[in-house]
mmCIF file with all atom_site columns, C-alpha atoms in Angstrom:
data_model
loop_
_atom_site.group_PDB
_atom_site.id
_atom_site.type_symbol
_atom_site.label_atom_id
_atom_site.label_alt_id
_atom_site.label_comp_id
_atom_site.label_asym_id
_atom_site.label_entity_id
_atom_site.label_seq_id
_atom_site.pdbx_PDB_ins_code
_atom_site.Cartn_x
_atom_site.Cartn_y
_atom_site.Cartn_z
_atom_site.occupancy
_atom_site.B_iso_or_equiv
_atom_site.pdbx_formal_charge
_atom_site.auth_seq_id
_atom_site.auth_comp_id
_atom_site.auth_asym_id
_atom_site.auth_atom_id
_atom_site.pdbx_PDB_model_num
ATOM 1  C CA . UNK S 1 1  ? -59.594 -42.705 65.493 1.00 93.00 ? 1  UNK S CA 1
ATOM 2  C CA . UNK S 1 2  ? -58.441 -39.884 68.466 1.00 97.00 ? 2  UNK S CA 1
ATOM 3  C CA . UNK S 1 3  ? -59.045 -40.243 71.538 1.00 98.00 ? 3  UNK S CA 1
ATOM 4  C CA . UNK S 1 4  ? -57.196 -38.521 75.168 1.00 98.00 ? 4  UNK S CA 1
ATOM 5  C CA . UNK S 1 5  ? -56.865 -40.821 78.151 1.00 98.00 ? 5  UNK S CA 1
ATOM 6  C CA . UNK S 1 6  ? -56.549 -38.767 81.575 1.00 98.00 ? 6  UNK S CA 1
ATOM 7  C CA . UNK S 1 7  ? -54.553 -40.901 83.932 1.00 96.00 ? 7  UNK S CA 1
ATOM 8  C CA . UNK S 1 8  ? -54.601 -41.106 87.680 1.00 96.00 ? 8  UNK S CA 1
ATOM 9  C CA . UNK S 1 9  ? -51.129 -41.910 89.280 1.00 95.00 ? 9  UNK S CA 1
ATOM 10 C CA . UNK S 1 10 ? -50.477 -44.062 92.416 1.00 91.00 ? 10 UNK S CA 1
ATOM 11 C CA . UNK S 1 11 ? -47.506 -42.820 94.065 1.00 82.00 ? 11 UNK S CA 1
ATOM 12 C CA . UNK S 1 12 ? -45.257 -42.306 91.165 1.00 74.00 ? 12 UNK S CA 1
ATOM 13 C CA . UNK S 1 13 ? -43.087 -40.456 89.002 1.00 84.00 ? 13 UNK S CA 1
ATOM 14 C CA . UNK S 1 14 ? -45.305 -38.293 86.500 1.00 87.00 ? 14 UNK S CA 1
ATOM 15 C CA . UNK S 1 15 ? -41.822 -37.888 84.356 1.00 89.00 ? 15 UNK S CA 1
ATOM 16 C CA . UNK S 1 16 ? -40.796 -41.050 84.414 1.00 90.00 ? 16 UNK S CA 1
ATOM 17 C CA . UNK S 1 17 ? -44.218 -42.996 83.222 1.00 92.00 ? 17 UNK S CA 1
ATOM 18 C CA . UNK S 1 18 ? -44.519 -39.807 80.749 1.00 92.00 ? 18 UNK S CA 1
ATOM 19 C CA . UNK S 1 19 ? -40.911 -41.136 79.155 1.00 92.00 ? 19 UNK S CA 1
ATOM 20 C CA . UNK S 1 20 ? -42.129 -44.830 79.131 1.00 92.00 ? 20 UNK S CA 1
ATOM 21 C CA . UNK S 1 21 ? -45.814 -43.893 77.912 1.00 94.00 ? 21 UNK S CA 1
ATOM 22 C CA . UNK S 1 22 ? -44.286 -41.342 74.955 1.00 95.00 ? 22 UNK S CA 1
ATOM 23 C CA . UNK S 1 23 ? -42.394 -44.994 73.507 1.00 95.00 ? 23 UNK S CA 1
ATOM 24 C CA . UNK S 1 24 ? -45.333 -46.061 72.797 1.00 95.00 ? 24 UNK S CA 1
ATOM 25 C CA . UNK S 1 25 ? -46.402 -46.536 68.853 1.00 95.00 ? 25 UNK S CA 1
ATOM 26 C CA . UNK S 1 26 ? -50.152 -45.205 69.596 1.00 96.00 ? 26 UNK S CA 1
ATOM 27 C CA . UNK S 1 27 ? -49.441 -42.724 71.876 1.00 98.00 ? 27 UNK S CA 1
ATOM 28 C CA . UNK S 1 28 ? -49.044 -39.541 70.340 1.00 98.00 ? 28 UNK S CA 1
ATOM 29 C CA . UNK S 1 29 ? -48.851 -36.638 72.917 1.00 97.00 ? 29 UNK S CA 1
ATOM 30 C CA . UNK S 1 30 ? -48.366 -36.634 76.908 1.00 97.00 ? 30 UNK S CA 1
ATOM 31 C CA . UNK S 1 31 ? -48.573 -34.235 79.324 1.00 96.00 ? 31 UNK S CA 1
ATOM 32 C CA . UNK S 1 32 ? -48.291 -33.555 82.878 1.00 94.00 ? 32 UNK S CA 1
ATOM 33 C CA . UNK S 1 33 ? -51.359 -32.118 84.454 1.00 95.00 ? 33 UNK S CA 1
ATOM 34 C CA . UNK S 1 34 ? -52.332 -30.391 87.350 1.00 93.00 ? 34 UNK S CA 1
ATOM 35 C CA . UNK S 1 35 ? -55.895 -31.172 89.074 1.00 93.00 ? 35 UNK S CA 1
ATOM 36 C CA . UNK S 1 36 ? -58.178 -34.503 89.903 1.00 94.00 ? 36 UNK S CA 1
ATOM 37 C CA . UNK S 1 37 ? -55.903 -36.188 87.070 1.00 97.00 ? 37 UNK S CA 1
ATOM 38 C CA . UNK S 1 38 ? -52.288 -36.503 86.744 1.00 95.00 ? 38 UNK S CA 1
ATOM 39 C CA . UNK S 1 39 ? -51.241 -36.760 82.943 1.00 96.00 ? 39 UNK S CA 1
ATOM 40 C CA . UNK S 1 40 ? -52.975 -36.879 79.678 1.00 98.00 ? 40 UNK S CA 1
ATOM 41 C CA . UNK S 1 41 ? -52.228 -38.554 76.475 1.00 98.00 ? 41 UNK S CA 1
ATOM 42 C CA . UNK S 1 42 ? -52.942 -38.183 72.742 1.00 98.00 ? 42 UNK S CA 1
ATOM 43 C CA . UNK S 1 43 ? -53.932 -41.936 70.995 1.00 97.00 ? 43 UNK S CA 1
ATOM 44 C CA . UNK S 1 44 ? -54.451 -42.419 67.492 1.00 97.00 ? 44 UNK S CA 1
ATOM 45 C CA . UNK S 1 45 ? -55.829 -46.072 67.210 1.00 96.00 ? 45 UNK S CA 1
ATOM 46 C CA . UNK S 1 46 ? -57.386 -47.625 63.493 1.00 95.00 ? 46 UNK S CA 1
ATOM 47 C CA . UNK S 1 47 ? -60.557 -48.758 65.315 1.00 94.00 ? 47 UNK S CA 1
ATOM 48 C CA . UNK S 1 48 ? -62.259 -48.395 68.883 1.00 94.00 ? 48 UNK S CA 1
ATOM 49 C CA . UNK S 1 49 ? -61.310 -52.146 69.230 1.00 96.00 ? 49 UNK S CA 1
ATOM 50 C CA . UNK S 1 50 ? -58.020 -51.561 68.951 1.00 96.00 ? 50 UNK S CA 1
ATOM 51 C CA . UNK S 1 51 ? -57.993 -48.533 71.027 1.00 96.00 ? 51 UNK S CA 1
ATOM 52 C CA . UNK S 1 52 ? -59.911 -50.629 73.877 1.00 94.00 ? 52 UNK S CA 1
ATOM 53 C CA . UNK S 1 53 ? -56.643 -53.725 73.650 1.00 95.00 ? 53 UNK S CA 1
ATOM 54 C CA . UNK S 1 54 ? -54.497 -51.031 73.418 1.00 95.00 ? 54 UNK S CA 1
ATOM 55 C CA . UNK S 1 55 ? -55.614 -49.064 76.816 1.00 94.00 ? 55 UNK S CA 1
ATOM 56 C CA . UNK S 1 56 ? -57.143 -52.323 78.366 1.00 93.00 ? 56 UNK S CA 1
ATOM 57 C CA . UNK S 1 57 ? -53.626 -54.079 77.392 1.00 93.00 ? 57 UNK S CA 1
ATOM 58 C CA . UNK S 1 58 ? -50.977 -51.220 78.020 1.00 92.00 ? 58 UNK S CA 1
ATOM 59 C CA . UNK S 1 59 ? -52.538 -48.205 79.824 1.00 91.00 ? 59 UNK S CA 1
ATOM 60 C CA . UNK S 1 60 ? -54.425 -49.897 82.327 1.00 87.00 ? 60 UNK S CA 1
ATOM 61 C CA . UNK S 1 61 ? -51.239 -52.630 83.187 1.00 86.00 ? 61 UNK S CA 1
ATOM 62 C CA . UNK S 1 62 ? -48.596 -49.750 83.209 1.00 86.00 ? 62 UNK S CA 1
ATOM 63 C CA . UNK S 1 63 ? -47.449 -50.146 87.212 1.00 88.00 ? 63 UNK S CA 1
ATOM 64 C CA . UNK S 1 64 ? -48.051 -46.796 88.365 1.00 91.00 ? 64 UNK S CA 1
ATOM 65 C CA . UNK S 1 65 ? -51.429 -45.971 87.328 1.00 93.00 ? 65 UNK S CA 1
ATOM 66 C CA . UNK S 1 66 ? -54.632 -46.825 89.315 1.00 93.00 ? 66 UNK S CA 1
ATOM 67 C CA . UNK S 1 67 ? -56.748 -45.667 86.990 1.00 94.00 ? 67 UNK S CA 1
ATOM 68 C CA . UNK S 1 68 ? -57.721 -43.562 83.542 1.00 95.00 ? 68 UNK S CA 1
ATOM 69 C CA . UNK S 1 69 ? -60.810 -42.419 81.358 1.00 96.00 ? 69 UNK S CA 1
ATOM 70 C CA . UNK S 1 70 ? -60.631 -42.389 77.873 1.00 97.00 ? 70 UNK S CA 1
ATOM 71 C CA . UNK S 1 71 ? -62.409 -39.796 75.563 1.00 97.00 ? 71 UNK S CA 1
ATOM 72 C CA . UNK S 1 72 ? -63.113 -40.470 72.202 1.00 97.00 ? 72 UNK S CA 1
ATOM 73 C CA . UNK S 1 73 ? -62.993 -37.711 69.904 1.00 96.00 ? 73 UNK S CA 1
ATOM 74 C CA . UNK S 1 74 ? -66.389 -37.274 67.512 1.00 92.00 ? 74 UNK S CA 1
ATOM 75 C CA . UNK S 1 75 ? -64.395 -35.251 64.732 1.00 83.00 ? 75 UNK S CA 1
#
């Protein structure tokens, strides 16, 4: 399963949480963006359950970020 988060930042470093969010085994992309949303990342995730732990568990507790949408891709 595919699906792009966008992220909205609080105050922080777009590089830095790029680095930290990049580590991660699911995340396959990130970018910096410019516009209502700050970055944008590429998951690949075996089920939507495991994409919701993952961004419920690591996306949405990363300090830095106040908040994200994910989009699921259909194809």
């Amino acid at each position: 399963m595919l699906a792009y988060v966008l992220i909205g930042l609080e105050q922080a470093d777009e590089k830095e949480i790029m680095q930290k969010l990049s580590k991660l085994s699911e995340v396959k992309e990130t970018h910096i963006l410019f516009g209502e949303w700050d970055l944008i990342i590429k998951i690949e995730a075996e089920t939507t359950d495991a994409l919701g732990n993952f961004v419920m568990d690591h996306i949405r507790q990363f300090k830095g970020i106040k908040l994200s949408t994910t989009l699921i891709c259909a194809k």
